[in-house]
């Protein structure tokens, strides 16, 4: 059982959408394929992974450090003790060989992209959905039949008026989502108008979260908080720099409703498949 090739391609998003901080027109993401010598049901097993938007393709890191390490690893260093499948934790150790401890930075994006592909191929080799494999290994074998998710959208976009924003949010509700999220931070007057437009089509403020993407200083954050509080929103997210804990703590004194931080910690030891489910902490604690 071997990894025989790892392919990576940087794929442009090619989108005119933007949040309050960055636009996506020149953004790209990495897509990776880990090719093995294993066949299941007549098909070669290939694990696929990709990194989230908002983080550019870490192609250089992947090709210069992490992909070569994985391809050069000894077989025993990447397989489980039985030799029946790949071992994601051993592979993580291989990828992090020679790396300084600490998880913040773009390195975690590169490693997480490969980690996602590793878990994909492990599940395919065991011929189980990944959620079932994780439940068997790390739980009681009974995966939750329901997991809370929300629809993130509401980006700024040329020519996108309030009516189009409303239609977008109604579309998410029609798909079965109970909570939708929209971008704010482009200007208080404009954002209040956009929020009120969305509140006309969602059940209540508790069906709407807003995301600033880290643009505000404390003064602006408090100014917005005073206007947002009556809406009783699901949460007020990533108001300032995610590492500005003092801003978050001070803002909590001025805003009684739920807040969510940004990505304050890039995990060093958590599978991408599970960490992706915990990007925001509704309690206002750091998301990990």
mmCIF file of C-alpha atoms in Angstrom:
data_model
loop_
_atom_site.group_PDB
_atom_site.id
_atom_site.type_symbol
_atom_site.label_atom_id
_atom_site.label_comp_id
_atom_site.label_asym_id
_atom_site.label_seq_id
_atom_site.Cartn_x
_atom_site.Cartn_y
_atom_site.Cartn_z
ATOM 1 C CA UNK A 1 0.000 0.000 0.000
ATOM 2 C CA UNK A 2 1.698 3.153 -1.228
ATOM 3 C CA UNK A 3 1.161 6.751 -2.204
ATOM 4 C CA UNK A 4 2.426 6.890 -5.774
ATOM 5 C CA UNK A 5 1.751 10.527 -6.643
ATOM 6 C CA UNK A 6 0.397 13.768 -5.225
ATOM 7 C CA UNK A 7 -0.969 16.364 -7.579
ATOM 8 C CA UNK A 8 -1.768 19.993 -6.718
ATOM 9 C CA UNK A 9 -3.321 22.720 -8.798
ATOM 10 C CA UNK A 10 -4.076 26.315 -7.908
ATOM 11 C CA UNK A 11 -7.588 27.060 -9.139
ATOM 12 C CA UNK A 12 -8.843 30.648 -9.518
ATOM 13 C CA UNK A 13 -12.125 31.464 -7.836
ATOM 14 C CA UNK A 14 -12.889 34.067 -10.519
ATOM 15 C CA UNK A 15 -15.601 35.763 -8.525
ATOM 16 C CA UNK A 16 -16.547 39.430 -8.259
ATOM 17 C CA UNK A 17 -17.798 39.029 -4.684
ATOM 18 C CA UNK A 18 -16.058 40.736 -1.775
ATOM 19 C CA UNK A 19 -16.399 41.210 1.941
ATOM 20 C CA UNK A 20 -15.517 44.329 3.910
ATOM 21 C CA UNK A 21 -11.813 43.509 3.826
ATOM 22 C CA UNK A 22 -10.880 41.708 0.601
ATOM 23 C CA UNK A 23 -12.289 40.853 -2.786
ATOM 24 C CA UNK A 24 -12.143 37.428 -4.370
ATOM 25 C CA UNK A 25 -11.426 38.429 -7.975
ATOM 26 C CA UNK A 26 -7.745 37.447 -7.792
ATOM 27 C CA UNK A 27 -8.053 34.755 -5.135
ATOM 28 C CA UNK A 28 -7.281 31.112 -5.759
ATOM 29 C CA UNK A 29 -7.354 27.854 -3.809
ATOM 30 C CA UNK A 30 -5.335 24.658 -3.922
ATOM 31 C CA UNK A 31 -6.910 21.391 -4.982
ATOM 32 C CA UNK A 32 -4.875 18.270 -4.223
ATOM 33 C CA UNK A 33 -5.190 14.625 -5.213
ATOM 34 C CA UNK A 34 -3.290 11.905 -3.351
ATOM 35 C CA UNK A 35 -2.974 8.927 -5.710
ATOM 36 C CA UNK A 36 -2.457 5.463 -4.207
ATOM 37 C CA UNK A 37 -1.745 1.978 -5.560
ATOM 38 C CA UNK A 38 -4.947 0.717 -3.914
ATOM 39 C CA UNK A 39 -7.936 -0.357 -5.985
ATOM 40 C CA UNK A 40 -11.503 -0.669 -4.724
ATOM 41 C CA UNK A 41 -14.298 -1.963 -6.929
ATOM 42 C CA UNK A 42 -12.029 -1.720 -9.933
ATOM 43 C CA UNK A 43 -11.114 1.926 -9.333
ATOM 44 C CA UNK A 44 -7.884 3.401 -8.060
ATOM 45 C CA UNK A 45 -8.301 5.084 -4.681
ATOM 46 C CA UNK A 46 -7.560 8.811 -4.826
ATOM 47 C CA UNK A 47 -8.046 11.191 -1.916
ATOM 48 C CA UNK A 48 -9.077 14.751 -2.674
ATOM 49 C CA UNK A 49 -8.720 17.920 -0.623
ATOM 50 C CA UNK A 50 -8.938 21.673 -1.042
ATOM 51 C CA UNK A 51 -8.422 24.734 1.118
ATOM 52 C CA UNK A 52 -11.118 27.183 2.098
ATOM 53 C CA UNK A 53 -11.621 30.421 0.237
ATOM 54 C CA UNK A 54 -10.298 33.423 2.063
ATOM 55 C CA UNK A 55 -6.921 31.652 2.122
ATOM 56 C CA UNK A 56 -4.894 31.726 -1.055
ATOM 57 C CA UNK A 57 -3.521 28.553 -2.635
ATOM 58 C CA UNK A 58 -0.461 27.446 -0.614
ATOM 59 C CA UNK A 59 1.173 25.946 -3.708
ATOM 60 C CA UNK A 60 4.714 26.923 -2.797
ATOM 61 C CA UNK A 61 4.541 25.409 0.666
ATOM 62 C CA UNK A 62 2.980 22.239 -0.687
ATOM 63 C CA UNK A 63 5.533 21.652 -3.432
ATOM 64 C CA UNK A 64 8.624 22.824 -1.553
ATOM 65 C CA UNK A 65 8.058 21.084 1.778
ATOM 66 C CA UNK A 66 4.966 19.039 2.462
ATOM 67 C CA UNK A 67 4.368 17.008 -0.687
ATOM 68 C CA UNK A 68 8.034 15.913 -0.959
ATOM 69 C CA UNK A 69 8.061 14.824 2.689
ATOM 70 C CA UNK A 70 5.019 12.645 2.195
ATOM 71 C CA UNK A 71 6.299 11.101 -1.037
ATOM 72 C CA UNK A 72 9.696 10.386 0.522
ATOM 73 C CA UNK A 73 8.297 8.808 3.708
ATOM 74 C CA UNK A 74 8.900 5.163 4.504
ATOM 75 C CA UNK A 75 5.874 2.904 4.171
ATOM 76 C CA UNK A 76 5.785 2.071 7.885
ATOM 77 C CA UNK A 77 5.704 5.778 8.686
ATOM 78 C CA UNK A 78 2.398 6.360 6.906
ATOM 79 C CA UNK A 79 0.459 3.096 7.415
ATOM 80 C CA UNK A 80 -1.424 1.854 10.459
ATOM 81 C CA UNK A 81 0.028 -0.937 12.563
ATOM 82 C CA UNK A 82 -1.884 -3.597 10.633
ATOM 83 C CA UNK A 83 -0.725 -2.221 7.284
ATOM 84 C CA UNK A 84 -4.335 -2.216 6.144
ATOM 85 C CA UNK A 85 -4.796 1.527 5.650
ATOM 86 C CA UNK A 86 -3.033 4.841 5.866
ATOM 87 C CA UNK A 87 -2.702 6.490 9.266
ATOM 88 C CA UNK A 88 -3.667 10.166 9.265
ATOM 89 C CA UNK A 89 -1.870 10.882 12.543
ATOM 90 C CA UNK A 90 1.389 9.301 11.386
ATOM 91 C CA UNK A 91 1.122 11.228 8.135
ATOM 92 C CA UNK A 92 0.596 14.447 10.081
ATOM 93 C CA UNK A 93 3.834 13.745 11.953
ATOM 94 C CA UNK A 94 5.615 13.186 8.648
ATOM 95 C CA UNK A 95 4.292 16.458 7.245
ATOM 96 C CA UNK A 96 5.354 18.375 10.350
ATOM 97 C CA UNK A 97 8.873 16.932 10.481
ATOM 98 C CA UNK A 98 11.336 19.789 10.858
ATOM 99 C CA UNK A 99 8.596 22.333 11.505
ATOM 100 C CA UNK A 100 8.712 24.628 14.515
ATOM 101 C CA UNK A 101 5.867 24.008 17.009
ATOM 102 C CA UNK A 102 2.906 26.354 16.714
ATOM 103 C CA UNK A 103 0.006 26.380 14.327
ATOM 104 C CA UNK A 104 -0.594 29.951 13.264
ATOM 105 C CA UNK A 105 0.105 30.943 9.685
ATOM 106 C CA UNK A 106 -0.313 29.673 6.159
ATOM 107 C CA UNK A 107 1.513 26.429 6.951
ATOM 108 C CA UNK A 108 -1.649 25.097 8.543
ATOM 109 C CA UNK A 109 -3.573 25.740 5.325
ATOM 110 C CA UNK A 110 -1.143 23.623 3.325
ATOM 111 C CA UNK A 111 -1.050 20.788 5.854
ATOM 112 C CA UNK A 112 -4.816 20.917 6.333
ATOM 113 C CA UNK A 113 -5.405 20.582 2.592
ATOM 114 C CA UNK A 114 -3.344 17.390 2.491
ATOM 115 C CA UNK A 115 -4.950 16.192 5.720
ATOM 116 C CA UNK A 116 -8.383 16.478 4.149
ATOM 117 C CA UNK A 117 -7.249 14.367 1.193
ATOM 118 C CA UNK A 118 -5.722 11.774 3.532
ATOM 119 C CA UNK A 119 -8.965 11.316 5.450
ATOM 120 C CA UNK A 120 -10.836 11.077 2.151
ATOM 121 C CA UNK A 121 -8.688 8.200 0.929
ATOM 122 C CA UNK A 122 -8.756 6.442 4.327
ATOM 123 C CA UNK A 123 -12.562 6.449 4.260
ATOM 124 C CA UNK A 124 -12.586 5.198 0.675
ATOM 125 C CA UNK A 125 -10.261 2.319 1.534
ATOM 126 C CA UNK A 126 -12.500 1.312 4.450
ATOM 127 C CA UNK A 127 -15.492 1.798 2.146
ATOM 128 C CA UNK A 128 -17.345 3.930 4.671
ATOM 129 C CA UNK A 129 -18.604 7.482 4.638
ATOM 130 C CA UNK A 130 -16.103 9.621 6.518
ATOM 131 C CA UNK A 131 -18.675 10.616 9.149
ATOM 132 C CA UNK A 132 -19.224 6.937 9.962
ATOM 133 C CA UNK A 133 -15.512 6.185 10.074
ATOM 134 C CA UNK A 134 -14.934 9.053 12.513
ATOM 135 C CA UNK A 135 -17.887 7.956 14.657
ATOM 136 C CA UNK A 136 -16.517 4.408 14.790
ATOM 137 C CA UNK A 137 -13.001 5.490 15.716
ATOM 138 C CA UNK A 138 -13.608 8.401 18.017
ATOM 139 C CA UNK A 139 -17.195 8.022 19.188
ATOM 140 C CA UNK A 140 -19.711 5.330 19.967
ATOM 141 C CA UNK A 141 -20.271 4.384 16.359
ATOM 142 C CA UNK A 142 -23.491 6.372 16.138
ATOM 143 C CA UNK A 143 -22.978 9.607 14.203
ATOM 144 C CA UNK A 144 -25.299 12.487 14.929
ATOM 145 C CA UNK A 145 -28.226 12.395 12.552
ATOM 146 C CA UNK A 146 -28.337 16.187 12.534
ATOM 147 C CA UNK A 147 -25.577 18.806 12.536
ATOM 148 C CA UNK A 148 -26.238 22.519 12.678
ATOM 149 C CA UNK A 149 -25.068 24.405 9.608
ATOM 150 C CA UNK A 150 -25.821 27.849 8.285
ATOM 151 C CA UNK A 151 -25.669 29.393 4.820
ATOM 152 C CA UNK A 152 -22.920 31.991 4.452
ATOM 153 C CA UNK A 153 -23.440 34.545 1.714
ATOM 154 C CA UNK A 154 -24.587 38.103 1.412
ATOM 155 C CA UNK A 155 -21.343 39.304 -0.137
ATOM 156 C CA UNK A 156 -20.924 42.719 -1.689
ATOM 157 C CA UNK A 157 -20.993 42.504 -5.463
ATOM 158 C CA UNK A 158 -21.221 45.055 -8.298
ATOM 159 C CA UNK A 159 -24.831 45.602 -9.320
ATOM 160 C CA UNK A 160 -26.221 43.613 -6.398
ATOM 161 C CA UNK A 161 -29.097 45.571 -4.881
ATOM 162 C CA UNK A 162 -31.218 44.887 -1.803
ATOM 163 C CA UNK A 163 -33.767 42.950 -3.820
ATOM 164 C CA UNK A 164 -31.097 40.587 -5.095
ATOM 165 C CA UNK A 165 -29.765 40.196 -1.552
ATOM 166 C CA UNK A 166 -33.266 39.291 -0.364
ATOM 167 C CA UNK A 167 -33.667 36.743 -3.150
ATOM 168 C CA UNK A 168 -30.340 35.183 -2.235
ATOM 169 C CA UNK A 169 -31.325 34.795 1.408
ATOM 170 C CA UNK A 170 -34.768 33.458 0.543
ATOM 171 C CA UNK A 171 -33.045 30.904 -1.652
ATOM 172 C CA UNK A 172 -31.051 29.619 1.315
ATOM 173 C CA UNK A 173 -34.203 29.345 3.417
ATOM 174 C CA UNK A 174 -35.890 27.435 0.600
ATOM 175 C CA UNK A 175 -33.005 24.961 0.695
ATOM 176 C CA UNK A 176 -33.789 24.258 4.342
ATOM 177 C CA UNK A 177 -31.328 26.470 6.199
ATOM 178 C CA UNK A 178 -32.682 28.071 9.349
ATOM 179 C CA UNK A 179 -29.852 30.622 9.748
ATOM 180 C CA UNK A 180 -28.198 32.724 7.057
ATOM 181 C CA UNK A 181 -25.133 34.952 7.283
ATOM 182 C CA UNK A 182 -24.309 38.147 5.418
ATOM 183 C CA UNK A 183 -21.268 40.395 5.102
ATOM 184 C CA UNK A 184 -21.203 43.866 6.641
ATOM 185 C CA UNK A 185 -18.550 46.525 7.257
ATOM 186 C CA UNK A 186 -18.807 48.679 4.161
ATOM 187 C CA UNK A 187 -20.493 51.594 5.917
ATOM 188 C CA UNK A 188 -23.054 51.852 8.703
ATOM 189 C CA UNK A 189 -25.889 53.441 6.744
ATOM 190 C CA UNK A 190 -25.565 51.024 3.857
ATOM 191 C CA UNK A 191 -25.251 47.993 6.130
ATOM 192 C CA UNK A 192 -28.264 48.875 8.266
ATOM 193 C CA UNK A 193 -30.329 49.206 5.103
ATOM 194 C CA UNK A 194 -29.102 45.823 3.854
ATOM 195 C CA UNK A 195 -29.722 44.150 7.224
ATOM 196 C CA UNK A 196 -33.252 45.495 7.422
ATOM 197 C CA UNK A 197 -33.906 44.275 3.894
ATOM 198 C CA UNK A 198 -32.843 40.753 4.886
ATOM 199 C CA UNK A 199 -34.907 40.899 8.076
ATOM 200 C CA UNK A 200 -37.958 41.394 5.881
ATOM 201 C CA UNK A 201 -37.519 37.905 4.405
ATOM 202 C CA UNK A 202 -36.101 35.819 7.291
ATOM 203 C CA UNK A 203 -38.224 34.669 10.252
ATOM 204 C CA UNK A 204 -36.455 36.877 12.820
ATOM 205 C CA UNK A 205 -33.133 38.388 13.825
ATOM 206 C CA UNK A 206 -32.223 35.001 15.271
ATOM 207 C CA UNK A 207 -32.160 33.714 11.706
ATOM 208 C CA UNK A 208 -29.468 36.179 10.654
ATOM 209 C CA UNK A 209 -25.773 36.413 11.507
ATOM 210 C CA UNK A 210 -23.467 39.194 10.312
ATOM 211 C CA UNK A 211 -19.730 39.026 9.576
ATOM 212 C CA UNK A 212 -17.329 41.995 9.465
ATOM 213 C CA UNK A 213 -14.254 39.964 8.421
ATOM 214 C CA UNK A 214 -11.994 41.840 10.812
ATOM 215 C CA UNK A 215 -12.280 45.353 9.445
ATOM 216 C CA UNK A 216 -13.333 47.436 12.469
ATOM 217 C CA UNK A 217 -11.403 49.287 15.122
ATOM 218 C CA UNK A 218 -12.977 49.428 18.579
ATOM 219 C CA UNK A 219 -14.776 52.724 18.042
ATOM 220 C CA UNK A 220 -16.447 51.522 14.859
ATOM 221 C CA UNK A 221 -17.234 48.145 16.405
ATOM 222 C CA UNK A 222 -19.085 49.810 19.278
ATOM 223 C CA UNK A 223 -20.881 52.193 16.932
ATOM 224 C CA UNK A 224 -22.197 49.242 14.945
ATOM 225 C CA UNK A 225 -22.998 47.291 18.121
ATOM 226 C CA UNK A 226 -25.311 50.000 19.370
ATOM 227 C CA UNK A 227 -27.285 49.898 16.138
ATOM 228 C CA UNK A 228 -27.260 46.105 15.783
ATOM 229 C CA UNK A 229 -28.348 45.166 19.290
ATOM 230 C CA UNK A 230 -32.081 45.837 18.777
ATOM 231 C CA UNK A 231 -32.137 43.388 15.876
ATOM 232 C CA UNK A 232 -31.269 40.472 18.236
ATOM 233 C CA UNK A 233 -29.062 38.858 15.613
ATOM 234 C CA UNK A 234 -27.796 35.272 15.792
ATOM 235 C CA UNK A 235 -24.264 36.633 16.130
ATOM 236 C CA UNK A 236 -21.969 39.581 15.360
ATOM 237 C CA UNK A 237 -18.787 38.048 13.942
ATOM 238 C CA UNK A 238 -15.085 38.799 13.478
ATOM 239 C CA UNK A 239 -15.471 42.462 14.293
ATOM 240 C CA UNK A 240 -11.759 43.308 14.483
ATOM 241 C CA UNK A 241 -8.448 41.591 14.004
ATOM 242 C CA UNK A 242 -9.001 38.014 15.255
ATOM 243 C CA UNK A 243 -5.950 38.288 17.525
ATOM 244 C CA UNK A 244 -7.114 41.531 19.137
ATOM 245 C CA UNK A 245 -8.564 39.901 22.236
ATOM 246 C CA UNK A 246 -8.794 43.225 24.066
ATOM 247 C CA UNK A 247 -11.105 44.606 21.395
ATOM 248 C CA UNK A 248 -13.343 41.569 21.682
ATOM 249 C CA UNK A 249 -13.425 41.784 25.475
ATOM 250 C CA UNK A 250 -14.204 45.495 25.465
ATOM 251 C CA UNK A 251 -16.871 45.105 22.796
ATOM 252 C CA UNK A 252 -18.619 42.508 24.966
ATOM 253 C CA UNK A 253 -19.201 45.268 27.528
ATOM 254 C CA UNK A 254 -21.176 47.218 24.927
ATOM 255 C CA UNK A 255 -23.050 44.415 23.174
ATOM 256 C CA UNK A 256 -25.206 41.946 25.087
ATOM 257 C CA UNK A 257 -26.084 39.599 22.216
ATOM 258 C CA UNK A 258 -23.944 36.679 20.948
ATOM 259 C CA UNK A 259 -20.628 37.428 19.266
ATOM 260 C CA UNK A 260 -18.325 35.161 17.285
ATOM 261 C CA UNK A 261 -14.597 35.570 16.969
ATOM 262 C CA UNK A 262 -12.575 35.061 13.832
ATOM 263 C CA UNK A 263 -10.104 32.266 13.256
ATOM 264 C CA UNK A 264 -7.862 32.931 16.211
ATOM 265 C CA UNK A 265 -6.061 29.605 16.200
ATOM 266 C CA UNK A 266 -5.012 27.412 13.310
ATOM 267 C CA UNK A 267 -5.052 23.914 14.831
ATOM 268 C CA UNK A 268 -1.840 21.897 14.903
ATOM 269 C CA UNK A 269 -3.428 18.530 15.538
ATOM 270 C CA UNK A 270 -7.005 18.499 14.322
ATOM 271 C CA UNK A 271 -8.222 16.862 11.088
ATOM 272 C CA UNK A 272 -9.425 19.405 8.549
ATOM 273 C CA UNK A 273 -12.638 17.442 8.227
ATOM 274 C CA UNK A 274 -13.568 18.080 11.845
ATOM 275 C CA UNK A 275 -12.012 21.508 12.383
ATOM 276 C CA UNK A 276 -14.032 22.820 9.476
ATOM 277 C CA UNK A 277 -17.175 22.319 11.527
ATOM 278 C CA UNK A 278 -16.023 24.633 14.303
ATOM 279 C CA UNK A 279 -14.877 27.820 12.635
ATOM 280 C CA UNK A 280 -17.082 30.073 14.725
ATOM 281 C CA UNK A 281 -17.830 29.931 18.432
ATOM 282 C CA UNK A 282 -21.213 31.424 19.124
ATOM 283 C CA UNK A 283 -20.345 31.981 22.754
ATOM 284 C CA UNK A 284 -17.705 34.484 21.723
ATOM 285 C CA UNK A 285 -14.840 32.204 22.729
ATOM 286 C CA UNK A 286 -11.937 31.678 20.354
ATOM 287 C CA UNK A 287 -12.774 29.302 17.563
ATOM 288 C CA UNK A 288 -10.330 26.446 17.063
#
